[in-house]
Amino acid sequence: MSVLVYTENWDGKFKKSSFELLSYANEIAKKANTELTALTIGNVSEEELKSLGKFGASKVLVIKDEKLKDFIAKTYSSAIAQVAEKLDSKIIIVANNVSGRAVAARISVKLDGSFAPGVMHLPSSIEPFVVRKKAYSGKAFSDFELTGKVTVLSLNPNSFKLIEDAKGITIEEITVEINDADLAAKPKSVEKATGKLLITEAEILVSGGRGLKGPENWGMIEELATTLGAATCCSRPVADLEWRPHEEHVGQTGKVVAPNLYIAVGISGAIQHLAGVNSSKVMVAINTDEEAPFFEAADYGIIGDAFKVVPALNEAIKKFKAHS
Amino acid sequence: MKVLLCIGHVPDTTSKIRFTENDTVFDTKDIQYIVGPYEELALTRLLEIKEQIGDLNITAINVGPQDTEPTIRKALAVGADDAIRVNAEATDALFVAKQIAEVFKNGDYDFIVTGRESIDFNGAQVGEMIAELLDIPSISSTTKIEIDGKTAKLNREIDGGKEALELEFPFVSTAGKGFALEPRIPSMRGIMQARKKPLQVIEPISQEVKTKTNKFYLPESKAACKFVDAEDVDELVRLLHEEAKVI
Ligand SMILES: Cc1cc2nc3c(=O)[nH]c(=O)nc-3n(C[C@H](O)[C@H](O)[C@H](O)COP(=O)(O)OP(=O)(O)OC[C@H]3O[C@@H](n4cnc5c(N)ncnc54)[C@H](O)[C@@H]3O)c2cc1C
Ligand SMILES: Nc1ncnc2c1ncn2[C@@H]1O[C@H](COP(=O)(O)O)[C@@H](O)[C@H]1O
C-alpha cells in the first residue's frame, strides 16, 4: 500500500501545483502510515524528477511511452490505474484540472473505488475516509464519505500550502500496456498558450466586469495584473460580448477559481459570478455602487470609479513593491 | 442517428441553499428546479445539428424520482424527441452512470452527451464514468461539436489551451461553455407538444453505492467588508500586505 500521486509535467517541467499536490498527498500518507509515490508521464529529466522528492515522495516513477504523447483520458487513466495496481495503492491523488478530473473518475471505476472530486482540505478521517468537498457550486460544502476499495481524490489548485519534506528518493522508469485502439481518440491539433499563467493556478487574479464599459479599457487591468504577477479574468457578459477571450470567464458556468487574492473591478457580484470565485482567500471589490452585492462577499471594498482607482492602486503597489 | 442526452435536475442558479434535518438533507422549500445549464447548451446544439443533418433523435435521460418529471418535460418542450426516467434517487455518481450506461447498451444510440459539471454535486464525473463503464472515449469540456455522417468533429478545452479532435462513434462528450451560444427556450407550441411526447419510466439496475454525504455546511459568514476610501489606495495596499498577507 502506498499513496500514489499522478502529477502532470508541462514540457518536462513541474509547476507549483505539482508540489502542492505532493505536499497534500504527503500529509495523507503520514496519516495513513505509508509511503508516497509520485508518477508522471513523459520526457522528464532526472534533475526535474528529483525535485518531487523535496515534498515527501520517496519514490518517483516515470512512464516514457510514445503512445502517451497526447493526453487521452482513456489511455492515461489506464496507465495510472495499472501503476496503482502494481503498487497496490489504495489512495490515488490527481490535480482537479480538466485532464485530472477526467482520469480520476475513470480510474475510480476501473479500480472499483470511489472518487471525491475537487477536494480542498485534508480528510477528517482515513478510516472511514471522510473528506470535505464543495457542493452547490461553492454555496455549500459537504463531508463526503468514500467506501470503495480505492480512494481517488482530485485536489483543487491553489488550495494547499507547500510543505517541504525532503526524502532520499529512488527514480524508476516503469512500463504499462496501452491498447492501440484507444489511440483513435487522439487530438488532431493542439493549441497551447505556453508560458502563460493559468487562471486556475494564479495566486492573484484581477477580474473585470461590464462596469469597465468596453474592451479598450482593459489596459489598466492588465497593467495592474502585471504589477501583481497576476492573471486576468472577467465576468460572463464580458466574455459573451467578446470584450475578452472566453477562457477568461469565471463563475458558475465558467472557470471556478480559488486564488489567494481576487480583485473584482466593475463586477456587480451576481450569485452566479460569486459561485465561481467565493473560494478565494481574500476578495477585494471596486465598484461605484455602494449597494453592489459584491461588497457583501468581499473582504475589502473601495466605493469608487475604476478608471481612477485602478491606476492609483497600480501606482501604490508599484511603490510598495519597490520598497519591500 | 440517436443520441442520449443526460440531463440533471438541479436548483436554479439563483437559489439560496439551505439544509434541514441537522444539515443532512437539502431543503427543497422554495427551490425552483431547472435543466442543468450545460445540458441546456448541449440540447440547443443537438437541435441545431438535427436541423442540419435531419436524421438525429434526441433522447433526454434523467436518473431521479418522479419529482424530476417537470424538468424532463422542459427538455422535451425545448425539443428533445423523447425521454427516459430511471426511477431512483440520484445520490451517487457511479450509480447514475451505471443506469445510463445500461440504457445505452440496451438501445441503439450512437453517442452520449452530458454536461461538463452539475451545479449541485459539481463532480464533472458522471460522463467520464459512463464512458469508462462502456469502454469508449470521453471528450471532456467539449467547446464545439459538428457531426457529419460517420465522424464527429469536436473541440475541447484543455488546461491552458484547446484541442481539435475527429472521432468515430460511439463516444461521450461532456458539454462545456461554447457548445452552443445561448440556450434555447421552449416555445408555446413546444410546451404543448411536450405533453404528448413519450416519457418512459424504467426501474434501476442494482449497483452498490460507494459514496455518501454525511453532512452539509454553509460557508462561514464572512466578516463585514472593510471599506477603504477611494482616495487612499495606499491603505488598501497596507491592509493586503499586513492584515490579509496576500501581497
Ligand atoms: C444560468 C446562469 C449562469 C451564469 N453564469 C455566470 C458566470 O459563470 N459568471 C458570471 O460572471 N456571470 C454569470 N451569470 C450572469 C450573472 O447573473 C450576471 O449577469 C453577471 O455576473 C453580471 O456581470 P457584471 O457584474 O460584469 O455586469 P453588471 O451586472 O452589469 O455589473 C457591472 C457593475 O459595474 C459597476 N460599475 C459601473 N461603472 C463602474 C465604474 N466606472 N467603476 C467601477 N464600477 C463600475 C456597476 O455598479 C455594476 O455593479 C449567469 C447567469 C445565469 C442566468
Ligand atoms: N441524475 C442524473 N441524471 C441524468 N444525468 C445526470 C444526472 N446527474 C448528472 N448527470 C449528468 O452528468 C453531468 C455531470 O454531473 P456531475 O458529475 O454531477 O458533475 C451533468 O451535467 C449531467 O449531464
XYZ file of C-alpha atoms in Angstrom, chain A:
324
model
C 0.000 0.000 0.000
C 1.230 3.466 -0.776
C -0.310 6.771 -1.689
C 0.083 7.450 -5.405
C 0.159 10.952 -6.830
C -0.152 11.443 -10.541
C 1.349 14.754 -11.458
C 1.488 16.260 -14.885
C 4.562 17.912 -16.294
C 4.466 20.717 -18.810
C 7.078 20.076 -21.489
C 9.158 18.227 -18.955
C 8.771 20.727 -16.129
C 6.756 20.624 -12.953
C 4.823 23.582 -11.624
C 3.992 24.761 -8.173
C 0.678 22.892 -8.424
C 2.630 19.626 -8.662
C 4.378 20.399 -5.404
C 1.086 21.382 -3.783
C -0.319 18.049 -4.823
C 2.640 16.209 -3.297
C 2.515 18.239 -0.096
C -1.157 17.379 0.291
C -0.635 13.711 -0.511
C 2.330 13.521 1.851
C 0.169 14.635 4.752
C -2.325 11.910 3.881
C 0.452 9.322 3.546
C 1.651 10.256 7.031
C -1.865 9.958 8.441
C -2.219 6.570 6.758
C 1.246 5.470 7.886
C 2.520 4.780 4.434
C 4.873 5.969 1.717
C 4.267 8.443 -1.042
C 4.968 7.589 -4.679
C 4.816 10.158 -7.462
C 4.068 9.247 -11.062
C 4.480 11.341 -14.159
C 4.171 10.649 -17.867
C 6.547 11.986 -20.489
C 10.137 13.004 -21.066
C 11.285 14.484 -17.807
C 14.921 14.916 -16.823
C 16.383 13.176 -13.782
C 17.018 16.578 -12.217
C 13.382 17.581 -12.578
C 12.113 14.236 -11.275
C 14.292 14.678 -8.215
C 12.510 17.919 -7.389
C 9.440 15.848 -6.443
C 11.481 14.345 -3.597
C 11.572 17.675 -1.827
C 7.897 17.416 -0.991
C 7.699 13.995 0.553
C 7.831 11.467 -2.288
C 10.161 8.586 -1.560
C 9.743 7.053 -4.988
C 9.288 8.734 -8.352
C 8.032 6.752 -11.320
C 8.074 7.911 -14.898
C 6.382 6.421 -17.970
C 8.079 7.382 -21.211
C 5.824 5.589 -23.706
C 5.495 7.388 -27.059
C 1.874 6.208 -27.192
C 1.176 8.563 -24.299
C 2.488 11.608 -26.110
C -1.019 13.060 -26.377
C -3.403 13.274 -23.497
C -6.265 10.825 -23.991
C -8.412 10.237 -20.921
C -8.751 6.552 -21.727
C -5.051 5.778 -22.135
C -3.894 7.966 -19.268
C -6.409 6.542 -16.833
C -5.459 3.051 -17.917
C -1.740 3.781 -17.434
C -2.234 5.305 -13.990
C -4.561 2.512 -12.877
C -2.009 -0.105 -13.959
C 0.658 1.568 -11.844
C -1.715 1.841 -8.889
C -2.420 -1.873 -9.154
C 1.268 -2.769 -9.332
C 1.970 -0.730 -6.223
C -1.254 -1.774 -4.527
C -2.060 1.907 -3.918
C -5.277 2.433 -2.053
C -5.229 6.223 -2.282
C -4.689 7.990 -5.604
C -4.491 11.753 -5.895
C -4.506 13.933 -9.018
C -4.962 17.633 -9.731
C -8.511 18.877 -10.176
C -7.999 20.384 -13.613
C -9.609 19.421 -16.916
C -7.452 16.375 -17.532
C -7.077 15.375 -13.875
C -10.812 15.212 -13.275
C -11.340 13.089 -16.344
C -8.734 10.496 -15.458
C -9.694 10.393 -11.785
C -13.310 9.478 -12.484
C -12.244 6.742 -14.907
C -9.622 5.356 -12.539
C -12.172 5.110 -9.738
C -14.399 2.982 -11.956
C -11.524 0.768 -13.129
C -10.301 0.051 -9.621
C -13.706 -0.383 -8.026
C -13.055 2.713 -5.984
C -14.810 5.887 -5.043
C -13.946 9.386 -6.125
C -14.097 12.721 -4.333
C -13.829 15.488 -6.927
C -12.340 18.885 -6.127
C -11.195 18.499 -2.535
C -9.524 21.426 -0.761
C -8.810 20.068 2.729
C -7.154 17.104 4.355
C -9.516 14.247 5.168
C -11.019 14.424 8.641
C -10.617 10.666 8.935
C -8.808 7.965 6.933
C -10.892 5.014 8.065
C -13.573 5.572 7.035
C -12.252 8.060 4.503
C -14.131 11.324 5.028
C -13.169 14.495 3.230
C -14.830 17.841 2.757
C -15.872 18.827 -0.752
C -17.641 21.681 -2.400
C -21.361 21.376 -3.136
C -23.970 23.552 -4.813
C -21.301 25.365 -6.808
C -19.473 26.699 -3.793
C -22.597 27.805 -1.965
C -22.086 24.914 0.464
C -19.705 22.133 1.487
C -20.228 18.562 2.478
C -18.487 15.847 4.428
C -18.174 13.159 1.851
C -17.510 9.537 2.775
C -15.778 7.139 0.397
C -16.265 3.442 0.916
C -14.861 1.934 -2.291
C -11.818 -0.353 -2.327
C -9.687 2.504 -3.575
C -9.965 6.201 -2.773
C -9.434 8.647 -5.629
C -9.192 12.376 -4.955
C -8.708 15.392 -7.172
C -7.194 18.386 -5.395
C -8.175 21.915 -6.359
C -5.225 24.030 -7.476
C -4.092 26.656 -5.004
C -5.854 25.063 -2.070
C -2.943 23.583 -0.170
C 0.315 25.070 1.012
C 3.744 23.736 0.128
C 5.319 21.675 2.909
C 8.918 20.649 2.344
C 9.812 17.162 3.476
C 12.924 16.022 1.656
C 13.413 12.278 1.347
C 16.101 10.180 -0.239
C 14.289 9.130 -3.381
C 14.535 6.419 -5.943
C 13.655 7.166 -9.544
C 12.394 4.393 -11.758
C 11.115 4.127 -15.283
C 8.025 1.975 -15.489
C 6.161 0.489 -18.432
C 2.468 -0.063 -18.985
C 0.318 -1.727 -21.625
C -1.506 0.650 -23.928
C -4.304 -0.579 -26.136
C -3.696 0.734 -29.678
C -7.432 1.005 -30.350
C -7.661 3.684 -27.650
C -5.331 5.960 -29.594
C -8.113 6.735 -32.071
C -9.395 9.481 -29.783
C -6.180 11.446 -30.094
C -6.209 15.161 -30.937
C -5.654 16.319 -34.499
C -4.312 19.646 -33.370
C -3.386 21.243 -30.101
C -3.139 24.928 -29.296
C -1.488 25.656 -26.023
C -0.546 29.005 -24.624
C 2.808 28.055 -23.181
C 4.368 30.200 -20.521
C 1.066 31.887 -19.792
C -0.088 31.976 -16.207
C -3.200 29.832 -15.993
C -6.248 31.445 -14.442
C -6.943 28.360 -12.390
C -3.427 28.329 -10.974
C -2.670 32.025 -10.489
C -2.283 33.167 -6.897
C -3.718 36.566 -7.704
C -6.472 37.379 -10.193
C -7.567 40.779 -11.409
C -11.045 40.452 -12.830
C -13.059 42.954 -14.830
C -16.793 43.258 -15.369
C -19.204 45.169 -17.518
C -18.518 48.253 -15.400
C -15.362 48.722 -17.474
C -17.529 49.773 -20.435
C -15.508 48.239 -23.267
C -12.516 46.111 -24.280
C -10.406 49.197 -24.922
C -10.333 49.821 -21.173
C -8.589 46.601 -20.221
C -5.114 48.140 -20.417
C -5.265 49.256 -16.801
C -6.488 45.816 -15.716
C -3.577 44.172 -17.471
C -1.130 46.652 -16.004
C -2.388 46.015 -12.507
C -2.132 42.274 -13.142
C 1.435 42.605 -14.390
C 2.425 44.629 -11.337
C 0.945 41.979 -9.066
C 2.204 38.972 -11.021
C -1.443 38.096 -11.516
C -3.569 36.669 -14.329
C -6.638 38.479 -15.661
C -10.169 37.146 -15.881
C -13.674 38.513 -16.331
C -17.398 38.142 -15.712
C -19.642 36.270 -18.132
C -21.184 39.209 -20.018
C -17.671 40.467 -20.728
C -16.789 37.166 -22.396
C -20.192 36.953 -24.116
C -19.699 40.427 -25.555
C -16.276 39.232 -26.730
C -14.505 42.018 -24.914
C -12.262 39.293 -23.518
C -11.481 35.710 -24.569
C -13.863 33.028 -23.336
C -11.072 31.331 -21.415
C -11.171 34.264 -19.002
C -14.812 33.837 -17.998
C -15.110 32.841 -14.333
C -18.200 31.871 -12.382
C -20.728 29.123 -12.152
C -20.704 28.490 -15.882
C -17.096 29.490 -16.434
C -13.902 28.630 -14.641
C -14.020 28.058 -10.936
C -11.083 29.701 -9.244
C -9.675 29.955 -5.739
C -6.737 32.366 -5.727
C -5.224 33.948 -2.629
C -6.406 37.332 -3.819
C -9.292 38.125 -6.185
C -9.730 41.749 -7.209
C -13.132 42.403 -8.805
C -13.336 45.613 -10.782
C -16.716 46.797 -12.025
C -18.389 43.462 -11.282
C -21.762 43.591 -9.557
C -21.357 40.296 -7.690
C -24.269 38.250 -9.052
C -24.746 34.929 -7.286
C -23.613 33.013 -10.397
C -20.415 35.016 -10.533
C -19.699 34.573 -6.837
C -20.280 30.821 -7.108
C -17.109 30.571 -9.166
C -14.904 32.812 -7.066
C -16.073 32.598 -3.476
C -13.407 30.099 -2.500
C -10.816 32.842 -2.957
C -8.971 33.521 0.279
C -9.301 37.296 0.093
C -11.586 39.316 -2.176
C -11.428 42.996 -3.000
C -14.291 44.767 -4.777
C -14.000 48.069 -6.591
C -17.374 49.436 -7.645
C -19.096 52.808 -7.991
C -22.290 51.460 -6.489
C -22.191 51.100 -2.728
C -25.162 48.732 -2.982
C -23.319 46.300 -5.279
C -23.830 42.774 -3.912
C -20.103 42.105 -4.287
C -19.483 44.187 -1.169
C -21.367 41.598 0.879
C -18.919 38.914 -0.187
C -15.731 40.983 -0.320
C -13.198 41.356 2.478
C -12.137 44.805 1.330
C -14.027 47.308 -0.731
C -13.497 50.615 -2.426
C -16.563 52.575 -3.475
C -15.250 54.490 -6.417
C -14.677 54.833 -10.123
C -12.490 52.064 -11.501
C -10.978 54.444 -14.018
C -9.467 56.407 -11.145
C -8.982 53.703 -8.515
C -7.265 51.056 -10.655
C -4.438 53.265 -11.982
C -3.916 54.688 -8.495
C -3.820 51.218 -6.998
C -1.338 50.135 -9.637
C 0.970 53.015 -8.706
C 0.572 52.310 -4.993
C 1.502 48.664 -5.467
C 4.482 49.570 -7.626
C 5.639 51.889 -4.886
C 5.098 49.204 -2.273
C 6.995 46.611 -4.327
C 9.896 48.986 -4.879
C 10.292 49.410 -1.133
C 9.848 45.846 0.009
